[in-house]
């Protein structure tokens, strides 16, 4: 194998590909791994859609998958247009970048700000998947009563005004959190806290679903198989999310994969046991919720902590998120899919634990990264840095999202909430005219609503009538579990 050539820095785009081989600056193994990691993160986004779809009511199932996939399309364009430049331009400020990479101008073979081992072009597509999944997580707040068109506008605007600045100050070497010494390996604040707080704000502005707090909205997840399928996609894809954030095919990437899998496993076990103590049932939905909680919690620390610490992340993360699902009842906000509890709380727990368990020798497994570490290295101030990161990201996301939604709600045609008739009929029917699933009965195409027959007699087929869907789908009473069955 030929030795790598040190990048000479003579051209802002990395060089002239017509006259020189730009590949000589990079290890082919690193390139291959990062392309794979990019595909794995992309796989997570339909995972989010399946997870949300399974937890929601059937009449909203397709629209939630569709919104998740549309986030890839909308944010990929935003990222190409100016998102990547605003976050990772080489001349960024403390809070935001410039437009030197506008429309990927000059994005080619120069070493990225993320790592000298990865060129700008590869770093751009990899980080673009992070931007897309963050939006996919947040727009799940529109479940059951949010209009689709405003959600699409929100994707572009929110990515630009909220995600890009937080990602810049966290991950760009010139960002104020990065320079302060905050440790966030794969997105505790830019991805999870920001999306969780945005979802809380979105839920607040949408208002409560019709029947919220009554027996009319006491439904179960409409499709637990979708929940399990979505969790599987997320679990597999998270290897690209966390291990890929090493930005190299290194031992640090391997360690990130090890702690990611361990935290997810322990998180799933913990949540199941917490639910079992109340219901005396082994919940599949509870297991999936715990897996996601463990994955979220380990995200900021995955490239910094040893394997034994992942057990703590799994237990503490799942426990905090489980009890965090009660907060929405205390504050009176209808967060239908518990996005705030799983992502905002899980991300904050992960950030704080990283302040305790970050270890300098783990970070240096890639051969070049140097950190002061956390409390394991007697670097006591690190916990304060992590807390600062949590609070600033949460406040900026919630406050900024609230301003965006307030303005959008005042613009004709961009009001967020569907009318009562549309909410009763379901977003799939009114907004899309398509459905996640049909069944056929007596040669009539009818909606296959879950739980109806548990409470009422089957609908009469006289006049080809179809029962209202409002009695079906996906929640659980607040005594120990949440409305998403978590």
Tab-separated table of N, CA and C in Angstrom, residues 410-470:
chain	number	residue	atom	x	y	z
A	410	UNK	N	-49.075	33.058	11.760
A	410	UNK	CA	-49.712	34.316	11.364
A	410	UNK	C	-49.759	34.506	9.852
A	411	UNK	N	-49.042	33.672	9.128
A	411	UNK	CA	-48.983	33.795	7.672
A	411	UNK	C	-50.130	32.990	7.052
A	412	UNK	N	-50.945	33.603	6.195
A	412	UNK	CA	-52.058	32.887	5.548
A	412	UNK	C	-51.559	31.632	4.815
A	413	UNK	N	-52.226	30.527	5.073
A	413	UNK	CA	-51.872	29.273	4.426
A	413	UNK	C	-50.844	28.453	5.173
A	414	UNK	N	-50.243	29.035	6.216
A	414	UNK	CA	-49.228	28.311	6.968
A	414	UNK	C	-49.649	28.028	8.409
A	415	UNK	N	-50.955	28.141	8.696
A	415	UNK	CA	-51.396	27.782	10.044
A	415	UNK	C	-51.090	26.309	10.293
A	416	UNK	N	-50.614	26.025	11.474
A	416	UNK	CA	-50.021	24.725	11.765
A	416	UNK	C	-51.031	23.606	11.921
A	417	UNK	N	-52.153	23.903	12.566
A	417	UNK	CA	-53.060	22.840	12.969
A	417	UNK	C	-54.173	22.617	11.956
A	418	UNK	N	-54.509	21.363	11.748
A	418	UNK	CA	-55.643	21.008	10.896
A	418	UNK	C	-56.951	21.324	11.614
A	419	UNK	N	-58.012	21.490	10.846
A	419	UNK	CA	-59.307	21.749	11.482
A	419	UNK	C	-59.842	20.471	12.126
A	420	UNK	N	-60.929	20.610	12.875
A	420	UNK	CA	-61.449	19.487	13.646
A	420	UNK	C	-61.884	18.333	12.752
A	421	UNK	N	-62.515	18.642	11.640
A	421	UNK	CA	-62.947	17.574	10.730
A	421	UNK	C	-61.751	16.790	10.208
A	422	UNK	N	-60.693	17.509	9.823
A	422	UNK	CA	-59.505	16.845	9.296
A	422	UNK	C	-58.840	15.982	10.367
A	423	UNK	N	-58.816	16.478	11.600
A	423	UNK	CA	-58.218	15.704	12.680
A	423	UNK	C	-58.996	14.422	12.931
A	424	UNK	N	-60.331	14.518	12.874
A	424	UNK	CA	-61.147	13.320	13.086
A	424	UNK	C	-60.972	12.311	11.960
A	425	UNK	N	-60.912	12.820	10.723
A	425	UNK	CA	-60.768	11.919	9.573
A	425	UNK	C	-59.360	11.355	9.490
A	426	UNK	N	-58.379	12.117	9.940
A	426	UNK	CA	-56.996	11.664	9.905
A	426	UNK	C	-56.186	12.357	8.832
A	427	UNK	N	-54.921	12.606	9.120
A	427	UNK	CA	-54.044	13.294	8.182
A	427	UNK	C	-53.828	12.480	6.910
A	428	UNK	N	-53.796	11.161	7.044
A	428	UNK	CA	-53.582	10.330	5.856
A	428	UNK	C	-54.694	10.552	4.836
A	429	UNK	N	-55.921	10.580	5.306
A	429	UNK	CA	-57.073	10.729	4.422
A	429	UNK	C	-57.152	12.138	3.854
A	430	UNK	N	-57.148	13.135	4.734
A	430	UNK	CA	-57.395	14.514	4.314
A	430	UNK	C	-56.206	15.126	3.589
A	431	UNK	N	-55.012	14.918	4.102
A	431	UNK	CA	-53.839	15.582	3.548
A	431	UNK	C	-53.182	14.795	2.409
A	432	UNK	N	-53.331	13.459	2.427
A	432	UNK	CA	-52.624	12.649	1.445
A	432	UNK	C	-53.544	11.860	0.519
A	433	UNK	N	-54.689	11.453	1.019
A	433	UNK	CA	-55.584	10.635	0.202
A	433	UNK	C	-55.074	9.224	0.007
A	434	UNK	N	-54.126	8.820	0.817
A	434	UNK	CA	-53.565	7.472	0.786
A	434	UNK	C	-53.485	6.953	2.208
A	435	UNK	N	-53.298	5.642	2.337
A	435	UNK	CA	-53.347	5.046	3.662
A	435	UNK	C	-52.234	4.017	3.827
A	436	UNK	N	-51.818	3.825	5.066
A	436	UNK	CA	-50.750	2.880	5.337
A	436	UNK	C	-51.186	1.446	5.086
A	437	UNK	N	-52.480	1.149	5.292
A	437	UNK	CA	-52.931	-0.227	5.174
A	437	UNK	C	-54.423	-0.271	4.922
A	438	UNK	N	-54.853	-1.198	4.087
A	438	UNK	CA	-56.262	-1.467	3.862
A	438	UNK	C	-56.551	-2.917	4.219
A	439	UNK	N	-57.766	-3.192	4.612
A	439	UNK	CA	-58.249	-4.567	4.651
A	439	UNK	C	-59.557	-4.616	3.884
A	440	UNK	N	-59.913	-5.800	3.450
A	440	UNK	CA	-61.131	-5.953	2.667
A	440	UNK	C	-62.118	-6.822	3.430
A	441	UNK	N	-63.298	-6.323	3.560
A	441	UNK	CA	-64.354	-7.044	4.271
A	441	UNK	C	-65.645	-6.942	3.488
A	442	UNK	N	-66.252	-8.095	3.184
A	442	UNK	CA	-67.499	-8.113	2.422
A	442	UNK	C	-67.355	-7.323	1.115
A	443	UNK	N	-66.205	-7.476	0.481
A	443	UNK	CA	-65.907	-6.819	-0.780
A	443	UNK	C	-65.915	-5.293	-0.690
A	444	UNK	N	-65.855	-4.764	0.543
A	444	UNK	CA	-65.807	-3.321	0.713
A	444	UNK	C	-64.422	-2.946	1.240
A	445	UNK	N	-63.820	-1.925	0.663
A	445	UNK	CA	-62.541	-1.458	1.169
A	445	UNK	C	-62.801	-0.597	2.409
A	446	UNK	N	-62.291	-1.051	3.547
A	446	UNK	CA	-62.513	-0.323	4.782
A	446	UNK	C	-61.203	-0.117	5.515
A	447	UNK	N	-61.147	0.927	6.326
A	447	UNK	CA	-59.973	1.176	7.142
A	447	UNK	C	-59.880	0.102	8.220
A	448	UNK	N	-58.682	-0.399	8.427
A	448	UNK	CA	-58.453	-1.452	9.415
A	448	UNK	C	-58.055	-0.819	10.743
A	449	UNK	N	-59.006	-0.264	11.460
A	449	UNK	CA	-58.688	0.428	12.696
A	449	UNK	C	-58.537	-0.558	13.849
A	450	UNK	N	-57.484	-0.334	14.638
A	450	UNK	CA	-57.153	-1.203	15.753
A	450	UNK	C	-57.961	-0.798	16.971
A	451	UNK	N	-58.328	-1.776	17.788
A	451	UNK	CA	-58.956	-1.583	19.082
A	451	UNK	C	-60.450	-1.314	19.028
A	452	UNK	N	-61.031	-1.097	17.830
A	452	UNK	CA	-62.453	-0.777	17.777
A	452	UNK	C	-63.279	-1.901	18.383
A	453	UNK	N	-62.971	-3.128	17.963
A	453	UNK	CA	-63.783	-4.246	18.419
A	453	UNK	C	-63.566	-4.578	19.886
A	454	UNK	N	-62.549	-3.980	20.498
A	454	UNK	CA	-62.339	-4.210	21.918
A	454	UNK	C	-63.361	-3.467	22.760
A	455	UNK	N	-63.956	-2.412	22.156
A	455	UNK	CA	-64.837	-1.550	22.939
A	455	UNK	C	-66.265	-1.482	22.414
A	456	UNK	N	-66.436	-1.639	21.091
A	456	UNK	CA	-67.764	-1.461	20.507
A	456	UNK	C	-68.022	-2.582	19.524
A	457	UNK	N	-69.289	-2.703	19.128
A	457	UNK	CA	-69.664	-3.714	18.144
A	457	UNK	C	-69.124	-3.303	16.789
A	458	UNK	N	-68.883	-4.287	15.889
A	458	UNK	CA	-68.403	-3.943	14.554
A	458	UNK	C	-69.367	-3.001	13.847
A	459	UNK	N	-68.859	-2.088	13.007
A	459	UNK	CA	-69.727	-1.134	12.332
A	459	UNK	C	-70.663	-1.823	11.358
A	460	UNK	N	-71.854	-1.246	11.215
A	460	UNK	CA	-72.820	-1.774	10.258
A	460	UNK	C	-72.332	-1.508	8.849
A	461	UNK	N	-72.531	-2.461	7.987
A	461	UNK	CA	-72.132	-2.280	6.601
A	461	UNK	C	-73.272	-1.701	5.771
A	462	UNK	N	-74.448	-1.463	6.414
A	462	UNK	CA	-75.563	-0.897	5.671
A	462	UNK	C	-75.184	0.478	5.177
A	463	UNK	N	-75.452	0.735	3.935
A	463	UNK	CA	-75.118	2.026	3.371
A	463	UNK	C	-73.622	2.218	3.178
A	464	UNK	N	-72.884	1.116	3.338
A	464	UNK	CA	-71.434	1.168	3.142
A	464	UNK	C	-70.788	2.194	4.056
A	465	UNK	N	-71.276	2.329	5.265
A	465	UNK	CA	-70.717	3.319	6.186
A	465	UNK	C	-69.435	2.787	6.814
A	466	UNK	N	-68.549	3.715	7.188
A	466	UNK	CA	-67.299	3.376	7.843
A	466	UNK	C	-67.265	4.063	9.189
A	467	UNK	N	-66.945	3.324	10.233
A	467	UNK	CA	-66.915	3.898	11.567
A	467	UNK	C	-65.834	4.972	11.682
A	468	UNK	N	-66.101	5.975	12.486
A	468	UNK	CA	-65.097	7.005	12.734
A	468	UNK	C	-63.836	6.376	13.306
A	469	UNK	N	-62.681	6.822	12.840
A	469	UNK	CA	-61.420	6.233	13.303
A	469	UNK	C	-60.989	6.697	14.679
A	470	UNK	N	-61.707	7.621	15.305
A	470	UNK	CA	-61.167	8.300	16.472
A	470	UNK	C	-61.038	7.424	17.700
